[in-house]
PDB file of C-alpha atoms in Angstrom:
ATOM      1  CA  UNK A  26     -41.355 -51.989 114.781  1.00 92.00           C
ATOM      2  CA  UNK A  27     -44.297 -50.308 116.396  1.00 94.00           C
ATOM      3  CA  UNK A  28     -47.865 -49.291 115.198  1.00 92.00           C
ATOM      4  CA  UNK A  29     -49.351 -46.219 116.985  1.00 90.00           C
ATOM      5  CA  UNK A  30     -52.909 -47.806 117.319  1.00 89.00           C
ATOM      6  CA  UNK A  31     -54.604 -50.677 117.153  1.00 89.00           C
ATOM      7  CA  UNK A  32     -57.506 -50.373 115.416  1.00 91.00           C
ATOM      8  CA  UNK A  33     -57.912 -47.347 115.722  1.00 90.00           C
ATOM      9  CA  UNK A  34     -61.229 -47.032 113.781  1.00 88.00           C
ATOM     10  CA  UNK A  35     -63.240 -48.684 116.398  1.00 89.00           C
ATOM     11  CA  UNK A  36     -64.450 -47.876 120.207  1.00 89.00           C
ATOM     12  CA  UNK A  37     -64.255 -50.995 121.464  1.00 83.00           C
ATOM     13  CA  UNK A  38     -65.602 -52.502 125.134  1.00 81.00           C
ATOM     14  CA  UNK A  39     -62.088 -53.103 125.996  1.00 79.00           C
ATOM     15  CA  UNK A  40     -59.352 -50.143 126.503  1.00 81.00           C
ATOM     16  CA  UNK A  41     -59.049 -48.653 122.689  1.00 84.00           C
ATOM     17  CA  UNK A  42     -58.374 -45.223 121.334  1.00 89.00           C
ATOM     18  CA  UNK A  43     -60.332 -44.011 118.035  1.00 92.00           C
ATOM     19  CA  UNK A  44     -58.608 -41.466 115.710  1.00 92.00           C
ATOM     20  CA  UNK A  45     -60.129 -39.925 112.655  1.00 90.00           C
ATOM     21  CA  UNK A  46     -56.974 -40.782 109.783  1.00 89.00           C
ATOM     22  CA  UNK A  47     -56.570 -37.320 109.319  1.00 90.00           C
ATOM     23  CA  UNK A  48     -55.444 -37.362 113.374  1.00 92.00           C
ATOM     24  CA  UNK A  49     -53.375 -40.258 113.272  1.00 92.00           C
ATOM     25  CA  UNK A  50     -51.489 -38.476 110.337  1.00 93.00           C
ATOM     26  CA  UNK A  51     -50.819 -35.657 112.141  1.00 95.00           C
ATOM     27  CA  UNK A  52     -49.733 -37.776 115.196  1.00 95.00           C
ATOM     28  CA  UNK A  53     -47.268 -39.764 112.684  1.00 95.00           C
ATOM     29  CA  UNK A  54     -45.331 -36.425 112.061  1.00 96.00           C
ATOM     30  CA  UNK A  55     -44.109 -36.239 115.739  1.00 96.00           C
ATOM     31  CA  UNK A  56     -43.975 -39.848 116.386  1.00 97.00           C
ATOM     32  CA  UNK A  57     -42.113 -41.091 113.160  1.00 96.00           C
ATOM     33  CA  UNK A  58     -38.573 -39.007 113.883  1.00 96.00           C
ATOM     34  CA  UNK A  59     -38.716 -39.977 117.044  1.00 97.00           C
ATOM     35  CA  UNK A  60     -38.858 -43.954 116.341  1.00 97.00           C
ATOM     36  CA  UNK A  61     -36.247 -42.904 113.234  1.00 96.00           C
ATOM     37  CA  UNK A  62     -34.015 -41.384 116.148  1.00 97.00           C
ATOM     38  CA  UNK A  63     -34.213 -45.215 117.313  1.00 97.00           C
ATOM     39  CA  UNK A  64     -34.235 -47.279 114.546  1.00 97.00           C
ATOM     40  CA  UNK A  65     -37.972 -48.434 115.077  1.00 97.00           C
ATOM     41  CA  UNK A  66     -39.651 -48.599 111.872  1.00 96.00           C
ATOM     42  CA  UNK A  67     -43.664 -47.718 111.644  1.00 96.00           C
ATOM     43  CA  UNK A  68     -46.144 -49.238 110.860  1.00 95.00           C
ATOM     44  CA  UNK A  69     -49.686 -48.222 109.495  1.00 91.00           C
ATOM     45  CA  UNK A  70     -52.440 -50.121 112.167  1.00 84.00           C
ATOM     46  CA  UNK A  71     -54.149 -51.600 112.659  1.00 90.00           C
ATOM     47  CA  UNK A  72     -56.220 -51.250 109.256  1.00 93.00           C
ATOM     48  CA  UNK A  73     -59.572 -53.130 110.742  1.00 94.00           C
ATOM     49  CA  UNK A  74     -61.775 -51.441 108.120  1.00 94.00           C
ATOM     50  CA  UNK A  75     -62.723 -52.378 104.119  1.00 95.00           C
ATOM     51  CA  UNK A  76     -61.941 -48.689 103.423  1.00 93.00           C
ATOM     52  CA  UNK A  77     -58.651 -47.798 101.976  1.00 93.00           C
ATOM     53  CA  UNK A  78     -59.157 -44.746 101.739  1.00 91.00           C
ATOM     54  CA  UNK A  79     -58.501 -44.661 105.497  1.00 89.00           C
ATOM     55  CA  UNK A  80     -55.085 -46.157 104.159  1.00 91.00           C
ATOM     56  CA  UNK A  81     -54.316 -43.554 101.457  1.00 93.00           C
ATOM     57  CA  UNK A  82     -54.473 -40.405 104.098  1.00 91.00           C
ATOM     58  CA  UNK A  83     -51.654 -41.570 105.400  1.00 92.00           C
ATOM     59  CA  UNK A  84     -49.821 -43.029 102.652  1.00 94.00           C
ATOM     60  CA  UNK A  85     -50.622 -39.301 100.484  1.00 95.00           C
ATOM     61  CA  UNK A  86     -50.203 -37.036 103.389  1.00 95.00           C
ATOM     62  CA  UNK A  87     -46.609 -35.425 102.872  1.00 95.00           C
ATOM     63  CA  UNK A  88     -46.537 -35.022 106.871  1.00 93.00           C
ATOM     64  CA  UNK A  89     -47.043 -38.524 107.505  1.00 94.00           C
ATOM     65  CA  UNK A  90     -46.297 -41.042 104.365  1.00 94.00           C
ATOM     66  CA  UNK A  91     -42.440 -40.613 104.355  1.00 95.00           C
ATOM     67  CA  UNK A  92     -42.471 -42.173 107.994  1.00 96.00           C
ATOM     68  CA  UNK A  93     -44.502 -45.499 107.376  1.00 96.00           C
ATOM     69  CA  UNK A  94     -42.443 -48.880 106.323  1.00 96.00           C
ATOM     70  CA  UNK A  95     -45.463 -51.101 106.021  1.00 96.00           C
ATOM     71  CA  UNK A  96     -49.291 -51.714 106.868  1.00 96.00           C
ATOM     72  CA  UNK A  97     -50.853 -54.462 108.823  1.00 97.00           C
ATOM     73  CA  UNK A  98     -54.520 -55.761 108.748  1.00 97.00           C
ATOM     74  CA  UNK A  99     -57.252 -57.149 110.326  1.00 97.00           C
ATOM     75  CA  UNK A 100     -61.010 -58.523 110.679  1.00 96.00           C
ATOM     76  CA  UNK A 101     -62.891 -56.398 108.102  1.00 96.00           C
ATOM     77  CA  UNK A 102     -59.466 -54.522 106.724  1.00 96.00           C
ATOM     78  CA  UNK A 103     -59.217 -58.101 104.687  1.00 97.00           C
ATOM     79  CA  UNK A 104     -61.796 -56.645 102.126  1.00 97.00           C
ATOM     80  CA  UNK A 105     -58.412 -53.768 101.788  1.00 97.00           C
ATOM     81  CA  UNK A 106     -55.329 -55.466 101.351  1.00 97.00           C
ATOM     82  CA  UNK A 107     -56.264 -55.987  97.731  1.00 97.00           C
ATOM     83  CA  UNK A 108     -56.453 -52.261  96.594  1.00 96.00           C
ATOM     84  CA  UNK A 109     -53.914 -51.230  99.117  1.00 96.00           C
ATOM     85  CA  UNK A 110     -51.242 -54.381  97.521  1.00 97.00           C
ATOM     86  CA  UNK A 111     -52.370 -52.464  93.680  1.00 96.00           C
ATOM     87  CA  UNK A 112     -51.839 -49.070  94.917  1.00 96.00           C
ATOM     88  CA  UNK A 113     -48.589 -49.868  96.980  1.00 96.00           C
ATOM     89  CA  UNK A 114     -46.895 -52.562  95.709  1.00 95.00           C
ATOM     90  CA  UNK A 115     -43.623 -51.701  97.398  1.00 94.00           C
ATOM     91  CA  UNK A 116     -45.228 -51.203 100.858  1.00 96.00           C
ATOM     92  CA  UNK A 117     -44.590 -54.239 103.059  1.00 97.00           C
ATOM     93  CA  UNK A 118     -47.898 -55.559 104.187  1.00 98.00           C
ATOM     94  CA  UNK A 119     -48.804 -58.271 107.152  1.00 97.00           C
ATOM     95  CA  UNK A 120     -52.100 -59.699 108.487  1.00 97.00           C
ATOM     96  CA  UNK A 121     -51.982 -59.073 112.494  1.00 96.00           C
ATOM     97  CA  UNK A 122     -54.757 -60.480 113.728  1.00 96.00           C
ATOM     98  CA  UNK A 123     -56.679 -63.353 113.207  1.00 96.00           C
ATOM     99  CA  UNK A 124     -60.368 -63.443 113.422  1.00 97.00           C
ATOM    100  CA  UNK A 125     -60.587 -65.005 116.692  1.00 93.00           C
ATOM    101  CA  UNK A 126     -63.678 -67.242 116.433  1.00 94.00           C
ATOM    102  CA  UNK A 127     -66.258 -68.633 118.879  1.00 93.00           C
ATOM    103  CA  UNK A 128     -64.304 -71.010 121.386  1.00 94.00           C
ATOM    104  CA  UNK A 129     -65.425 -74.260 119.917  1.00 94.00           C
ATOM    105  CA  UNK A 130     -62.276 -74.901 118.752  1.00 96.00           C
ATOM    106  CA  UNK A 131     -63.696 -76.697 115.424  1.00 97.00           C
ATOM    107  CA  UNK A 132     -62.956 -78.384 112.567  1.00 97.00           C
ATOM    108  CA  UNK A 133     -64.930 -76.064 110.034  1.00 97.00           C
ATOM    109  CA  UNK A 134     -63.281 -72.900 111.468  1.00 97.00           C
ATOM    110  CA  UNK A 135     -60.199 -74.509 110.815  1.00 98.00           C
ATOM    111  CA  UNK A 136     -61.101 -74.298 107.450  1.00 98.00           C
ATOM    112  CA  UNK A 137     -62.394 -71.190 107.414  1.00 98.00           C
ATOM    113  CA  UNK A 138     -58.851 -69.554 108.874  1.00 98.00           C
ATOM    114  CA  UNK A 139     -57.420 -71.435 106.161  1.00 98.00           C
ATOM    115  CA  UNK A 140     -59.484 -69.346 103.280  1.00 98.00           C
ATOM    116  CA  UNK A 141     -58.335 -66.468 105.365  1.00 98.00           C
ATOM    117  CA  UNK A 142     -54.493 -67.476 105.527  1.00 97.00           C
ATOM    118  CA  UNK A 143     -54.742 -68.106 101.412  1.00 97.00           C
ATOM    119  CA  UNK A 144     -56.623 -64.402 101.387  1.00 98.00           C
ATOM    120  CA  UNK A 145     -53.900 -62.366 103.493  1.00 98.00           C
ATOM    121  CA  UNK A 146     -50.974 -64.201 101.923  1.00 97.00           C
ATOM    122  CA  UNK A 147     -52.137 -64.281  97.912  1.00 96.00           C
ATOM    123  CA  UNK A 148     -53.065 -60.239  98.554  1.00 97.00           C
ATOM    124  CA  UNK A 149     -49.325 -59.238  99.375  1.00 96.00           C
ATOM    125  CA  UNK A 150     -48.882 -60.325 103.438  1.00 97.00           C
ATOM    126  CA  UNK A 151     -45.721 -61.299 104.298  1.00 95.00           C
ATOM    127  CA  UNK A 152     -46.416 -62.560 107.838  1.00 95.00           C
ATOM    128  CA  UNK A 153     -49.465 -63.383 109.667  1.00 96.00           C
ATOM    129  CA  UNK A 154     -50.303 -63.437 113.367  1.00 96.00           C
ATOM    130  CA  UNK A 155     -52.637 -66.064 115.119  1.00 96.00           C
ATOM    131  CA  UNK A 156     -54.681 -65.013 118.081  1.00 92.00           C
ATOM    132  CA  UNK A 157     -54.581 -66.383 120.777  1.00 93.00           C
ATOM    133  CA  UNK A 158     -51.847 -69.038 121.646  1.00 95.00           C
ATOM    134  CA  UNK A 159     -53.659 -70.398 124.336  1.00 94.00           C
ATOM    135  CA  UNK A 160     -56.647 -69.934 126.740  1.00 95.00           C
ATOM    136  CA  UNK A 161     -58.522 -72.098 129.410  1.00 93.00           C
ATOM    137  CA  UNK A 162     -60.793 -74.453 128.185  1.00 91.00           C
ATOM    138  CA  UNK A 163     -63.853 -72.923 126.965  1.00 88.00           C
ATOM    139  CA  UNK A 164     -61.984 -70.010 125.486  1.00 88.00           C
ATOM    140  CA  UNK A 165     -63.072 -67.331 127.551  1.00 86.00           C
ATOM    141  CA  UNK A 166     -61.501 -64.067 127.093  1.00 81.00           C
ATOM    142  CA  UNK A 167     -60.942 -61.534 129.741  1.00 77.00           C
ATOM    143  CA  UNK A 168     -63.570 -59.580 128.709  1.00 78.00           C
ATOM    144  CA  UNK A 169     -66.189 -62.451 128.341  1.00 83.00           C
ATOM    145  CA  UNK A 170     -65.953 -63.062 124.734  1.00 86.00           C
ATOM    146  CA  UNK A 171     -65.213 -67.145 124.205  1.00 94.00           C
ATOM    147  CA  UNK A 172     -62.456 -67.253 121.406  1.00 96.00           C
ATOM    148  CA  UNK A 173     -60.371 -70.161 119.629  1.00 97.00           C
ATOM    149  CA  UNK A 174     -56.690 -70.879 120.662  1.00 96.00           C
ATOM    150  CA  UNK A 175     -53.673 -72.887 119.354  1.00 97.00           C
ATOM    151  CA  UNK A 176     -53.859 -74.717 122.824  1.00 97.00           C
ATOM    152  CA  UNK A 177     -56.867 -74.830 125.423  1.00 96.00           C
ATOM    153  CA  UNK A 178     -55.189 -75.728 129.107  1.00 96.00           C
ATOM    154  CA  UNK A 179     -57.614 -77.649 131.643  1.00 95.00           C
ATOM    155  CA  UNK A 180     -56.300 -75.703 134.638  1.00 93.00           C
ATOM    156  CA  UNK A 181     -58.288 -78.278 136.942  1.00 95.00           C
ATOM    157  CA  UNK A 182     -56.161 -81.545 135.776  1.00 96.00           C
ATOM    158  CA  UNK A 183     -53.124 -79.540 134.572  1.00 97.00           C
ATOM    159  CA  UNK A 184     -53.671 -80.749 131.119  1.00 98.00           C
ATOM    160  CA  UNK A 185     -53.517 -79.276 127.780  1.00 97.00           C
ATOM    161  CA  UNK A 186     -54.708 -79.989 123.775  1.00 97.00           C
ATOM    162  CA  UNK A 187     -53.564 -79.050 120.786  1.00 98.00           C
ATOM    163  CA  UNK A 188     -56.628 -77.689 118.515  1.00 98.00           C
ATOM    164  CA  UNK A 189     -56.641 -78.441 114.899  1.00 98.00           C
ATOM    165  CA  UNK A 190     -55.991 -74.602 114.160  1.00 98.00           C
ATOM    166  CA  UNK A 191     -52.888 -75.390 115.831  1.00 98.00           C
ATOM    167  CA  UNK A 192     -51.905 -78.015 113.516  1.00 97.00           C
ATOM    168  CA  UNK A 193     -53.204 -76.040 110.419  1.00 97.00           C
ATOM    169  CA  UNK A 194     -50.379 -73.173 111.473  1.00 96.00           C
ATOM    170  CA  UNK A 195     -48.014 -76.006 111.681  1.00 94.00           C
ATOM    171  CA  UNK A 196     -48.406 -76.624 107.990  1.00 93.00           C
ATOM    172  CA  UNK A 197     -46.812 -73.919 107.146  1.00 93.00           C
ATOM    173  CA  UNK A 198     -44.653 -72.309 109.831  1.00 94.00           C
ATOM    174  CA  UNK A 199     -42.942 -75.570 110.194  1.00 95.00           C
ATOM    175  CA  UNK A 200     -42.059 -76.213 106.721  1.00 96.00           C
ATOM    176  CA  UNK A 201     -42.266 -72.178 105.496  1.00 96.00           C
ATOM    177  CA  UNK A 202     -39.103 -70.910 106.097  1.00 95.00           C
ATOM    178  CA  UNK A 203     -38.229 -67.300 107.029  1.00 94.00           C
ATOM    179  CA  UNK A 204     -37.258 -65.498 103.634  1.00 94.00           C
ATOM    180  CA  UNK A 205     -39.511 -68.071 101.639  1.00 97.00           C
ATOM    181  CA  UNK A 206     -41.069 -66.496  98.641  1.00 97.00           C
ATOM    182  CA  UNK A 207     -44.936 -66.910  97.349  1.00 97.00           C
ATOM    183  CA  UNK A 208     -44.843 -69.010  94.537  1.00 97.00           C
ATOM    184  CA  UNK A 209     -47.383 -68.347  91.625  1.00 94.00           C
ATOM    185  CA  UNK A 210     -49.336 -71.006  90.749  1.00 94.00           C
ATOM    186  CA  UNK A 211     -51.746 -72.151  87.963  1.00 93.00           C
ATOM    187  CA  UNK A 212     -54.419 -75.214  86.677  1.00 93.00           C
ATOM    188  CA  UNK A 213     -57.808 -76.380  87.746  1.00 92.00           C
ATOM    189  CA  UNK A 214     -56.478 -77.107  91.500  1.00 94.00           C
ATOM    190  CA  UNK A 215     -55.929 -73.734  93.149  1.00 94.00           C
ATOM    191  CA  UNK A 216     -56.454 -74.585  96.959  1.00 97.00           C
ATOM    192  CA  UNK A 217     -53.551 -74.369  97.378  1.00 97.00           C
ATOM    193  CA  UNK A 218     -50.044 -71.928  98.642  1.00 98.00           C
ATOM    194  CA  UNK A 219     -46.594 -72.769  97.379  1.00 97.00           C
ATOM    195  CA  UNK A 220     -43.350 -71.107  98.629  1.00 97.00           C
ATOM    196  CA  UNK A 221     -39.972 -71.500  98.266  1.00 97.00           C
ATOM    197  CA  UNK A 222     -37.331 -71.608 100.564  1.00 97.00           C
ATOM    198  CA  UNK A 223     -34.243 -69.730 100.674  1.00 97.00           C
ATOM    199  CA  UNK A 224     -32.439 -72.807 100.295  1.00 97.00           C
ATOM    200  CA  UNK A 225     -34.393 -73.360  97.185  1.00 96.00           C
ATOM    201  CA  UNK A 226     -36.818 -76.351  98.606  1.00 96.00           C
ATOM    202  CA  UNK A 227     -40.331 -75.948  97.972  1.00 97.00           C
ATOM    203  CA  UNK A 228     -43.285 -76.284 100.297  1.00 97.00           C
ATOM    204  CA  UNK A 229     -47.038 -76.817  99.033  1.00 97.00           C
ATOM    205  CA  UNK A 230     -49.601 -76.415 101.331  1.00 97.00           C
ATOM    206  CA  UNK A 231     -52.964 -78.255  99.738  1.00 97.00           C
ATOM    207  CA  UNK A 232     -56.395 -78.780 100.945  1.00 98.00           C
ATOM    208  CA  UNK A 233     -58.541 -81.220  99.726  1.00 97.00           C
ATOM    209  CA  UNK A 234     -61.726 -79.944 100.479  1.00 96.00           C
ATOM    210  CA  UNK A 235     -63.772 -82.629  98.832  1.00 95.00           C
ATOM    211  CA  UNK A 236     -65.468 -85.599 101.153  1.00 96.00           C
ATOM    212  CA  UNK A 237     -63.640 -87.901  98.827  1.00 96.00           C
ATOM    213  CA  UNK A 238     -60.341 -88.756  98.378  1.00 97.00           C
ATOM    214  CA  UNK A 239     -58.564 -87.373  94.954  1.00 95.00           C
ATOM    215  CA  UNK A 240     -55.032 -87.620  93.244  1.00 96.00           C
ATOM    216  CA  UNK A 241     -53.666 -84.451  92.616  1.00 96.00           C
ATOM    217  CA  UNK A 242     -51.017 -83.965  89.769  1.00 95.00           C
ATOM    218  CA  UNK A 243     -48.190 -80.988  90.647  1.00 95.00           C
ATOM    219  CA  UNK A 244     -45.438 -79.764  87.899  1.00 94.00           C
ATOM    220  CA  UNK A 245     -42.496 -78.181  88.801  1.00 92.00           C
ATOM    221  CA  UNK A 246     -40.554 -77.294  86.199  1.00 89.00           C
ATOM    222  CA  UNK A 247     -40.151 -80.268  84.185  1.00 90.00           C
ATOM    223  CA  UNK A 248     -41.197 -82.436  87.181  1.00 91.00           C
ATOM    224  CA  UNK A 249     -44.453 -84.029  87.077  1.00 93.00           C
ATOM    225  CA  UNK A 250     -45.810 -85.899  90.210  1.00 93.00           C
ATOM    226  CA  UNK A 251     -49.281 -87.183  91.809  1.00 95.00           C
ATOM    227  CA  UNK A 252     -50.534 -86.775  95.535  1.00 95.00           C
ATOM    228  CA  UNK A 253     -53.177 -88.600  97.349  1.00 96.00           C
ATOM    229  CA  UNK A 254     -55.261 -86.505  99.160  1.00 97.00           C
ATOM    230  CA  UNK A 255     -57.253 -87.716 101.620  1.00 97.00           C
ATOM    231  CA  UNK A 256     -60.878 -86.042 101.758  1.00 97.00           C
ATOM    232  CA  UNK A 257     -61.307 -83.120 103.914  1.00 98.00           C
ATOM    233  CA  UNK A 258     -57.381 -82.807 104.800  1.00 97.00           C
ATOM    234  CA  UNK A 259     -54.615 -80.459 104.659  1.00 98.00           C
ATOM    235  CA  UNK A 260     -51.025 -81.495 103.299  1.00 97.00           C
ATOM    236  CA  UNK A 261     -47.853 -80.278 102.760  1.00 97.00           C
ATOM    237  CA  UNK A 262     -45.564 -81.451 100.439  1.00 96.00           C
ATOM    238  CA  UNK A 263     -41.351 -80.220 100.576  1.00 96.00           C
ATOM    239  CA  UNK A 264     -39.340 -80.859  97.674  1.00 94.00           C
ATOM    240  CA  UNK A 265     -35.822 -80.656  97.908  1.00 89.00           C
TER     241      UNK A 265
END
């Protein structure tokens, strides 16, 4: 799969290319037979803008919508996904970038990419793609801007660390199998995601947001069971 711009809506300090989305139509005409030709699929991105309107022109425009398999978001194109999931509910959708942070590395962003993973993946994502995977300590970026990482190396003493954000993706890419399906879920606790598996186990990923801990009661089915969370945590929970 390829997308024919990355954010394409913004002139960035780094190389980037802008396009109006009447452009980048016109420029998926030519470039969509050519991936057919090679069994590429095409993807519309990267959406980094609220509009979806910006969306639509190419998903309306007879020159351009026939050659576009999915969408993927980013940043601001969060505020999006929503209208673009109503609109286009066949359209395969993913989140590919996440909102890279400040290089601190902390606990509260943690939980902030969290409310962002529940956002993208409740709104119709099917995949979604951390960035970065690792950077020196201090999270410098090659262009100056200090971002968060899965990993920060110490390049001095050959050492490395895992960062919580790290262990937050483990939550669910450990125990969220490839095929899984979004579960719907329902009651007074909704921080949560539930999937299942496509060897029919289920994995609940909870956060207990509260200082204190709590006893959460799940039903599945006619199963009925209570979890202690411990304050301020994340858990996952598989049943076989």
């Amino acid at each position: 799969m390829v997308m024919p711009q990355n954010e394409f809506n913004s002139a960035q300090v780094f190389p980037s290319c802008t396009w109006t989305a009447a452009g980048l139509s016109r420029f998926i005409s030519y470039l969509g037979p050519e991936m057919k030709k090679l069994g590429v699929q095409l993807y519309f991105g990267t959406m980094e803008r609220p509009n979806s309107k910006l969306v639509d022109t190419i998903l309306t425009d007879p020159q351009s919508k026939d050659w576009i398999s999915g969408v993927g978001f980013q940043w601001a194109g969060k505020d999006a996904i929503a209208s673009v999931h109503a609109s286009y509910p066949a359209m395969k959708l993913i989140q590919s970038e996440q909102e890279c942070g400040n290089g601190k590395n902390d606990w509260d962003y943690c939980k902030y990419t969290w409310g962002l993973m529940k956002h993208y993946l409740s709104n119709g994502a099917s995949a979604y793609m951390y960035w970065n995977t690792s950077l020196k300590d201090g999270g410098i970026s090659t262009w100056g801007w200090k971002q968060n990482s899965l990993i920060s190396v110490d390049t001095v003493h050959h050492t490395y660390k895992y960062n919580y954000e790290y262990y937050l993706m483990k939550h669910l890419s450990h125990f969220v199998k490839p095929g899984a399906r979004l579960l719907s879920v329902s009651g007074a606790f909704s921080n949560l995601l539930a999937f299942q598996n496509p060897d029919q186990s289920i994995a609940i990923i909870a956060q207990n947001d509260n200082a204190d801990e709590r006893i959460v009661s799940f039903r599945i089915g006619k199963d009925v069971f209570g979890v202690k969370l411990r304050g301020d945590s994340f858990n996952t929970l598989l049943i076989r």
